[in-house]
Coordinates of C-alpha atoms in Angstrom, one line a residue:
M1 CA 0.0 0.0 0.0
A2 CA 1.3 3.4 -0.9
R3 CA 2.3 5.8 1.8
D4 CA -0.3 8.6 2.4
E5 CA 0.9 12.0 1.4
L6 CA -0.4 15.6 1.5
M7 CA -1.5 17.1 -1.7
T8 CA -1.5 20.8 -2.6
V9 CA -4.7 22.4 -4.0
S10 CA -2.9 22.6 -7.4
Q11 CA -2.2 18.8 -7.3
V12 CA -5.9 18.2 -6.4
L13 CA -7.0 20.4 -9.3
A14 CA -4.6 18.6 -11.7
E15 CA -6.0 15.2 -10.7
L16 CA -9.6 16.5 -11.2
G17 CA -8.6 17.5 -14.7
G18 CA -10.0 21.0 -15.4
V19 CA -11.8 22.0 -12.2
S20 CA -11.1 25.6 -11.5
R21 CA -9.6 26.8 -8.2
R22 CA -12.7 28.9 -7.7
T23 CA -15.0 25.8 -8.1
F24 CA -12.8 23.9 -5.6
Y25 CA -13.1 26.6 -3.0
R26 CA -16.9 27.0 -3.6
W27 CA -17.3 23.2 -3.0
R28 CA -15.5 23.7 0.3
E29 CA -17.8 26.6 1.2
L30 CA -20.8 24.4 0.5
G31 CA -19.3 21.4 2.4
K32 CA -19.1 19.3 -0.7
G33 CA -15.3 19.3 -1.2
P34 CA -12.7 17.0 0.2
S35 CA -11.6 17.5 3.7
A36 CA -8.5 19.6 4.1
L37 CA -6.2 20.9 6.7
R38 CA -5.0 24.5 6.9
L39 CA -1.3 25.1 7.4
P40 CA -0.1 27.9 9.7
N41 CA 0.7 30.0 6.5
G42 CA -3.0 29.7 5.4
E43 CA -2.5 27.2 2.6
L44 CA -4.7 24.1 2.3
R45 CA -3.4 20.5 2.1
V46 CA -5.5 17.4 1.4
W47 CA -4.5 13.9 2.4
R48 CA -4.3 11.7 -0.7
S49 CA -6.4 9.0 1.1
D50 CA -9.1 11.6 2.0
F51 CA -9.1 12.8 -1.7
A52 CA -9.5 9.2 -2.9
A53 CA -12.3 8.6 -0.5
W54 CA -14.0 11.8 -1.5
L55 CA -13.8 10.7 -5.2
R56 CA -15.3 7.3 -4.4
G57 CA -18.1 9.1 -2.7
R58 CA -18.8 11.2 -5.8
E59 CA -19.0 7.9 -7.9
E60 CA -21.7 6.6 -5.6
V61 CA -23.7 9.8 -5.8
S62 CA -23.6 9.8 -9.6
A63 CA -24.5 6.1 -9.9

């Protein structure tokens, strides 16, 4: 099993393939985005395992 890692917002957006930064932050405002942690400098990070779980949840919603 791969080691869990923290992803930047840019990495999350790249994996989502075309979702804008604005859309990502709007999803977070609405409570529909992946869980993230805020670093002391204000930047967000997302655990890869949380991102994968969030994506799996989106598959179930669309099915």
